[in-house]
PDB file of C-alpha atoms in Angstrom:
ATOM      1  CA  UNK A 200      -6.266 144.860 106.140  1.00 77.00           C
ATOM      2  CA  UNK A 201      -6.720 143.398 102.862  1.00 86.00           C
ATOM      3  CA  UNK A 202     -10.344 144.891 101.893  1.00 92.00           C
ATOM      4  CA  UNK A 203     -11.357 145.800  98.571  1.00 95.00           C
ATOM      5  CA  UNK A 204     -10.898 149.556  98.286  1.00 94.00           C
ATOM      6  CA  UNK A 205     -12.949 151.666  95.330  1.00 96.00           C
ATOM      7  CA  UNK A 206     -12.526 155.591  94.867  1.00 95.00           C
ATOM      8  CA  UNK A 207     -15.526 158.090  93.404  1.00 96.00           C
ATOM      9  CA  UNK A 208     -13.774 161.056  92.482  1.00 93.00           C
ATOM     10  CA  UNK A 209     -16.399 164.374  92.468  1.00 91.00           C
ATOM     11  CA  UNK A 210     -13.808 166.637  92.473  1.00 85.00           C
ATOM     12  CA  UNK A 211     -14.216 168.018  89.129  1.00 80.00           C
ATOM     13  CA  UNK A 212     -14.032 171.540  90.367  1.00 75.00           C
ATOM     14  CA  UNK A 213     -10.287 172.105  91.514  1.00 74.00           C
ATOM     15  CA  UNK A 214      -8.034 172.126  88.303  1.00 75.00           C
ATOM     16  CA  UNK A 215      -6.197 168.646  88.252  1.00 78.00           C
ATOM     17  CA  UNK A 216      -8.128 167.256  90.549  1.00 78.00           C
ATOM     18  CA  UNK A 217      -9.313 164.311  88.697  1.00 84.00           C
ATOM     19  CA  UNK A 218      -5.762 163.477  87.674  1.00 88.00           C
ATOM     20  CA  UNK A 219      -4.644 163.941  91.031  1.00 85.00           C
ATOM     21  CA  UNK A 220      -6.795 160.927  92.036  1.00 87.00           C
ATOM     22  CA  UNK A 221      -6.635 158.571  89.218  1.00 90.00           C
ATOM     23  CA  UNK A 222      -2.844 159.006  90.003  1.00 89.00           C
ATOM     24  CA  UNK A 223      -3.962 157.813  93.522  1.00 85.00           C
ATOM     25  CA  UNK A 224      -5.744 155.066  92.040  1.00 91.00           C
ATOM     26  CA  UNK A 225      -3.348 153.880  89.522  1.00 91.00           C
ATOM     27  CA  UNK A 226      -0.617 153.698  93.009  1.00 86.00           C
ATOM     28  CA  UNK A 227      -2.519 151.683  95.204  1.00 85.00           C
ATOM     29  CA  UNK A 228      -4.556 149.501  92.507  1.00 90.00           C
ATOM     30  CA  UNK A 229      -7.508 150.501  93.173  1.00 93.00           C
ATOM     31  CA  UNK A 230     -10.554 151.028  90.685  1.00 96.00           C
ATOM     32  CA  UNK A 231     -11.805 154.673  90.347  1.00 96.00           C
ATOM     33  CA  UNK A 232     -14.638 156.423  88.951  1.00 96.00           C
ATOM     34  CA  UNK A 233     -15.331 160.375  88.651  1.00 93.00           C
ATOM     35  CA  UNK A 234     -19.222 161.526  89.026  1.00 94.00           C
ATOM     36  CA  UNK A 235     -20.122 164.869  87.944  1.00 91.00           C
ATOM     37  CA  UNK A 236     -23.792 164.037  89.263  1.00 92.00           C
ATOM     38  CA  UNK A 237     -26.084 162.521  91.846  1.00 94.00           C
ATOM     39  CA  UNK A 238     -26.993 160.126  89.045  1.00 96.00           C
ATOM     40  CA  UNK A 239     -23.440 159.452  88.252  1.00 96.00           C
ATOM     41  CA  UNK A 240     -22.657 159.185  92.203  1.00 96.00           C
ATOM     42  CA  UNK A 241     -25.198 156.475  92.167  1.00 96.00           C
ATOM     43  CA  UNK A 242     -24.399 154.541  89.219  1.00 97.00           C
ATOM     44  CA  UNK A 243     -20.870 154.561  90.560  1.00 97.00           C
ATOM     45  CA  UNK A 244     -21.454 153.226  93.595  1.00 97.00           C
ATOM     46  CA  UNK A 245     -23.791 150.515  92.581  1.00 96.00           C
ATOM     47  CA  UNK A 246     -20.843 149.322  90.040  1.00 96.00           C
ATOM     48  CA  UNK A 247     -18.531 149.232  92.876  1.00 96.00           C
ATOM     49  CA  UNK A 248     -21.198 147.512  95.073  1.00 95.00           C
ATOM     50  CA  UNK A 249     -18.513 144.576  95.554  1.00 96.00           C
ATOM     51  CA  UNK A 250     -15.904 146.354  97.523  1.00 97.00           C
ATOM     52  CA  UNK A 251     -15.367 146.550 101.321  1.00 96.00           C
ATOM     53  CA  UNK A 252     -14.906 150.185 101.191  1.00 95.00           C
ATOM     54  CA  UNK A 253     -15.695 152.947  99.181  1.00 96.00           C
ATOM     55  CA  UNK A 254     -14.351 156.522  99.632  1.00 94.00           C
ATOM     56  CA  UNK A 255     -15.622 159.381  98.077  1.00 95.00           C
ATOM     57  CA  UNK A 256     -13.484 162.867  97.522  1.00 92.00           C
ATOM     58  CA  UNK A 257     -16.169 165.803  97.195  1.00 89.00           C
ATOM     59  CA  UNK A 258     -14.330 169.160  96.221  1.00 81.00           C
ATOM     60  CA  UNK A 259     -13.277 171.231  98.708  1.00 76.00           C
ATOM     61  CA  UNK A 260     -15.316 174.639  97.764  1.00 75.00           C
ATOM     62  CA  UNK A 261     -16.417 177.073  99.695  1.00 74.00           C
ATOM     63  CA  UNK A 262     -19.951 176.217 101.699  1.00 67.00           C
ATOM     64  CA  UNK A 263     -20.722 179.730 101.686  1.00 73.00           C
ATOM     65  CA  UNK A 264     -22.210 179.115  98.532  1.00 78.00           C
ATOM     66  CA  UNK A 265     -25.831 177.801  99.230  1.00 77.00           C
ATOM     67  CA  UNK A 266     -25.806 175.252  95.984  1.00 83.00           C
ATOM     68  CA  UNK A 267     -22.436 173.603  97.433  1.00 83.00           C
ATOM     69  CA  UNK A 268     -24.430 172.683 100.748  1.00 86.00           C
ATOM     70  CA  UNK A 269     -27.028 171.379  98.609  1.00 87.00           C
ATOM     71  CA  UNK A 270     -25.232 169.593  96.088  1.00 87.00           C
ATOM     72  CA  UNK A 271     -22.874 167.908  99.364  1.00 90.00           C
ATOM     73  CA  UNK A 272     -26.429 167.116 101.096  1.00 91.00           C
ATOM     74  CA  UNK A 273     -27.504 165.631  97.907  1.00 93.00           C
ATOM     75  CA  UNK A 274     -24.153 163.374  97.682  1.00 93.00           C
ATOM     76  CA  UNK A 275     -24.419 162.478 101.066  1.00 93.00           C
ATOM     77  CA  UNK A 276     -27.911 161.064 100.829  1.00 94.00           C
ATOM     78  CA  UNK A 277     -27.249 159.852  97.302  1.00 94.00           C
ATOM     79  CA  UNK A 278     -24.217 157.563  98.386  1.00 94.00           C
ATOM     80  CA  UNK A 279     -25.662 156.090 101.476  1.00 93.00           C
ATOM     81  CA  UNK A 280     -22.640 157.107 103.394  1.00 93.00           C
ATOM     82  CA  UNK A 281     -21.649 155.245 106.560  1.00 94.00           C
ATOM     83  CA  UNK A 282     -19.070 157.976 107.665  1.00 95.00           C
ATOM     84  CA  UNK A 283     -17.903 161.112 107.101  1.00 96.00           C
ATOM     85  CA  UNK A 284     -15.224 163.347 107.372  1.00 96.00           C
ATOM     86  CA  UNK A 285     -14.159 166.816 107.266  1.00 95.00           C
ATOM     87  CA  UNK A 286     -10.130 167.333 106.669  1.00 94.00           C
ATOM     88  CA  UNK A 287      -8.311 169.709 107.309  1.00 95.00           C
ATOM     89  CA  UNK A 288      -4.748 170.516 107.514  1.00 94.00           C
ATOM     90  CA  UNK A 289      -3.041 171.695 110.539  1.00 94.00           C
ATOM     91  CA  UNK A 290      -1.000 174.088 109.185  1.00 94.00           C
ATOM     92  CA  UNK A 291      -4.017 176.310 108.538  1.00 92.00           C
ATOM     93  CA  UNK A 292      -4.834 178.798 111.324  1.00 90.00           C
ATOM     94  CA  UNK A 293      -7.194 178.439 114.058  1.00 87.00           C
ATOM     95  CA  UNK A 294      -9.509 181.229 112.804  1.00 90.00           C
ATOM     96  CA  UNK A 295      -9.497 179.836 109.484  1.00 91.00           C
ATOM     97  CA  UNK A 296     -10.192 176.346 110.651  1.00 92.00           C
ATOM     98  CA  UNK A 297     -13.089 177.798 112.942  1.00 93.00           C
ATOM     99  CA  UNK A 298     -14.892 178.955 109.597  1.00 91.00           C
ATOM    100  CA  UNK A 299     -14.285 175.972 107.708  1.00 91.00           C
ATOM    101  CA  UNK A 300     -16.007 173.807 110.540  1.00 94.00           C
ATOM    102  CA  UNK A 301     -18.718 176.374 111.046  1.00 92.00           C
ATOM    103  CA  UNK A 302     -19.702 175.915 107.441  1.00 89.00           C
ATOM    104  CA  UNK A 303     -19.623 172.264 107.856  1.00 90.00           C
ATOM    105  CA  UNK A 304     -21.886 172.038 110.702  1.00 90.00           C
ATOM    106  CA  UNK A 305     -25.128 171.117 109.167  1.00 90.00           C
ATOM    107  CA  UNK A 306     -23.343 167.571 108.451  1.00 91.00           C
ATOM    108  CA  UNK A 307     -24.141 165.601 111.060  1.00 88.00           C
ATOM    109  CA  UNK A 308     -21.701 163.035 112.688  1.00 92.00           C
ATOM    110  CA  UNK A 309     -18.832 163.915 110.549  1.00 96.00           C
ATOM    111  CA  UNK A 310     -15.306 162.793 112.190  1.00 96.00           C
ATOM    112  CA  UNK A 311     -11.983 164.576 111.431  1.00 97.00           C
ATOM    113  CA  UNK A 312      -8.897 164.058 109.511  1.00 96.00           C
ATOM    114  CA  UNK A 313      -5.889 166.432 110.123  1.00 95.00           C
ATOM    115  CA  UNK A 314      -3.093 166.713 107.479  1.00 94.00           C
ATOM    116  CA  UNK A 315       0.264 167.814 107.374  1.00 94.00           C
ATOM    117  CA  UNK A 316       1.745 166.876 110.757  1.00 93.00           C
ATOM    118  CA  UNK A 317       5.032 166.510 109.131  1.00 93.00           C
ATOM    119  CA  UNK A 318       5.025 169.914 108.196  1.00 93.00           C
ATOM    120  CA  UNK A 319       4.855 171.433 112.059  1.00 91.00           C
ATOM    121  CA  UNK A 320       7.341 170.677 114.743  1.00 88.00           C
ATOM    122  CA  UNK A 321       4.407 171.219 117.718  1.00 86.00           C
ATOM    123  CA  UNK A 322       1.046 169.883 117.015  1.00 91.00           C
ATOM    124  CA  UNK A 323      -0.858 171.924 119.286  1.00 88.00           C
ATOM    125  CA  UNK A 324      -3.270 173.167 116.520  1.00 90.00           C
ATOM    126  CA  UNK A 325      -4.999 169.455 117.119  1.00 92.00           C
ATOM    127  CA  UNK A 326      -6.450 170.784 120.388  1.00 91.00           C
ATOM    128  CA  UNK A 327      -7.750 173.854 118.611  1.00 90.00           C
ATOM    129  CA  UNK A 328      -9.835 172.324 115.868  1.00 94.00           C
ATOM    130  CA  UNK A 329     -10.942 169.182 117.914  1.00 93.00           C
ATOM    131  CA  UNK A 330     -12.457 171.298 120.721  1.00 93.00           C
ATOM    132  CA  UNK A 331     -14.411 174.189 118.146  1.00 94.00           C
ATOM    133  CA  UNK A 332     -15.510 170.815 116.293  1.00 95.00           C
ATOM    134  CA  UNK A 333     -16.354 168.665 119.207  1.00 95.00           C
ATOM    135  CA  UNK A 334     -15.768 165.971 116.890  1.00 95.00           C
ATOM    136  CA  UNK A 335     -13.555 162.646 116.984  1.00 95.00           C
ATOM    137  CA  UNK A 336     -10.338 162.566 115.418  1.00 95.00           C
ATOM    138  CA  UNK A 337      -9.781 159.678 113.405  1.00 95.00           C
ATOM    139  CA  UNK A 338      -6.939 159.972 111.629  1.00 95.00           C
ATOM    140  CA  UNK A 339      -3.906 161.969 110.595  1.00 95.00           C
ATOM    141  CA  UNK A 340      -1.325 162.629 107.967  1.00 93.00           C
ATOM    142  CA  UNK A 341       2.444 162.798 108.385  1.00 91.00           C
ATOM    143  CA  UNK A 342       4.173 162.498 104.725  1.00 86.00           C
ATOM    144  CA  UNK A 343       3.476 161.812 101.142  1.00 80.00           C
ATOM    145  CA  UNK A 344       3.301 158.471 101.171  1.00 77.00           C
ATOM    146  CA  UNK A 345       0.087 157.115 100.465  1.00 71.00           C
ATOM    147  CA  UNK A 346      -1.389 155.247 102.070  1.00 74.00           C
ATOM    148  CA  UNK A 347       1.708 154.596 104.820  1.00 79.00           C
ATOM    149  CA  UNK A 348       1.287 157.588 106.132  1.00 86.00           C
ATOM    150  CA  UNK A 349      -1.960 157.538 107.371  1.00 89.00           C
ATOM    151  CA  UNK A 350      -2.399 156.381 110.235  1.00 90.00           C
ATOM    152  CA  UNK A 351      -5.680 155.934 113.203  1.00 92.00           C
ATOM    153  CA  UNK A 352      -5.098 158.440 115.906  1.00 89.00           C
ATOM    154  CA  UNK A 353      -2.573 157.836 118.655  1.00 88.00           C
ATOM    155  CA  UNK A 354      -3.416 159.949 121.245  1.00 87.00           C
ATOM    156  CA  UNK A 355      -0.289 159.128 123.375  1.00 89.00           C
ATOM    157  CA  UNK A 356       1.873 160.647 120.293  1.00 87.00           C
ATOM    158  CA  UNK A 357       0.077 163.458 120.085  1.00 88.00           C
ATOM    159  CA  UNK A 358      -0.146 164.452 123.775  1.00 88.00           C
ATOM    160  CA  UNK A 359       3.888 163.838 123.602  1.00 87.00           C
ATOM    161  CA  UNK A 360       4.246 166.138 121.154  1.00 88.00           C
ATOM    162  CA  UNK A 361       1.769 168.969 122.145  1.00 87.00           C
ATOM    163  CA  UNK A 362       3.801 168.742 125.704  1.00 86.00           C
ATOM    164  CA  UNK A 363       7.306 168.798 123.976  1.00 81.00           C
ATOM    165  CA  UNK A 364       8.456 165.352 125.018  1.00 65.00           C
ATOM    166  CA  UNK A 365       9.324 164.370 121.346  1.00 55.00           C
ATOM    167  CA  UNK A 366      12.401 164.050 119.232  1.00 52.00           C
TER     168      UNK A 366
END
């Protein structure tokens, strides 16, 4: 659609995380920053102030841990975020994708992202998360290839597959 994309990478938890995205960046052309902390979220949003959009990868660590839920609380307020969303792959099981929302449920008004589709004939696992999470799907992933494949939801495709009417 032609915006101006930026990237704030605050995954400096997961080894190779941070080269994972600048590799991202470097692909689609797109400036990137990596914040270690709230004041580093800020400043890096402010210098990217100019762009249409602005995604931000938090690392995906365990929420049982009481400073995580802070610290994403503290990015979330920090950033002024307009949206937010939780993703998952769909791949992982249903009681394991239960938890994962569970832990996420003191962010308000998040939206979901599911992963992997490529990587499961029968996509059936959609139903499962969307219904524990009773939260909009927005988009999914089928393939490598970033960003073609990721695309908005289409719900037709999906119900095709679920019922088995797909090549």
């Amino acid at each position: 659609q032609n915006m101006s994309i930026g990237l704030v990478n605050m995954d400096t938890y997961r080894v190779g995380a941070m080269e994972h995205m600048r590799i991202y960046a470097e692909i689609m052309d797109i400036p990137m920053r990596t914040a270690y902390t709230v004041s580093d979220l800020k400043e890096a949003v402010e210098e990217m102030a100019d762009r249409d959009v602005i995604f931000i990868d938090t690392a995906g660590r365990s929420v049982t841990d009481p400073s995580y839920r802070k610290e994403l609380e503290e990015y979330i307020a920090a950033a002024h975020v307009d949206e937010v969303y939780l993703v998952l792959s769909i791949v992982t099981g249903s009681k394991v994708c239960r938890e994962i929302i569970s832990h996420y449920s003191f962010i308000p008004n998040y939206k979901l992202i599911i992963t992997k589709l490529d990587e499961v004939g029968v996509w059936g696992n959609i139903l499962n998360i969307t219904e524990y999470a009773k939260k909009p799907l927005s988009y999914v992933t089928m393939g490598q290839n970033v960003p073609d494949d990721i695309s908005q939801v289409d719900t037709a495709m999906l119900a095709e597959n679920i019922v088995g009417r797909h090549e």
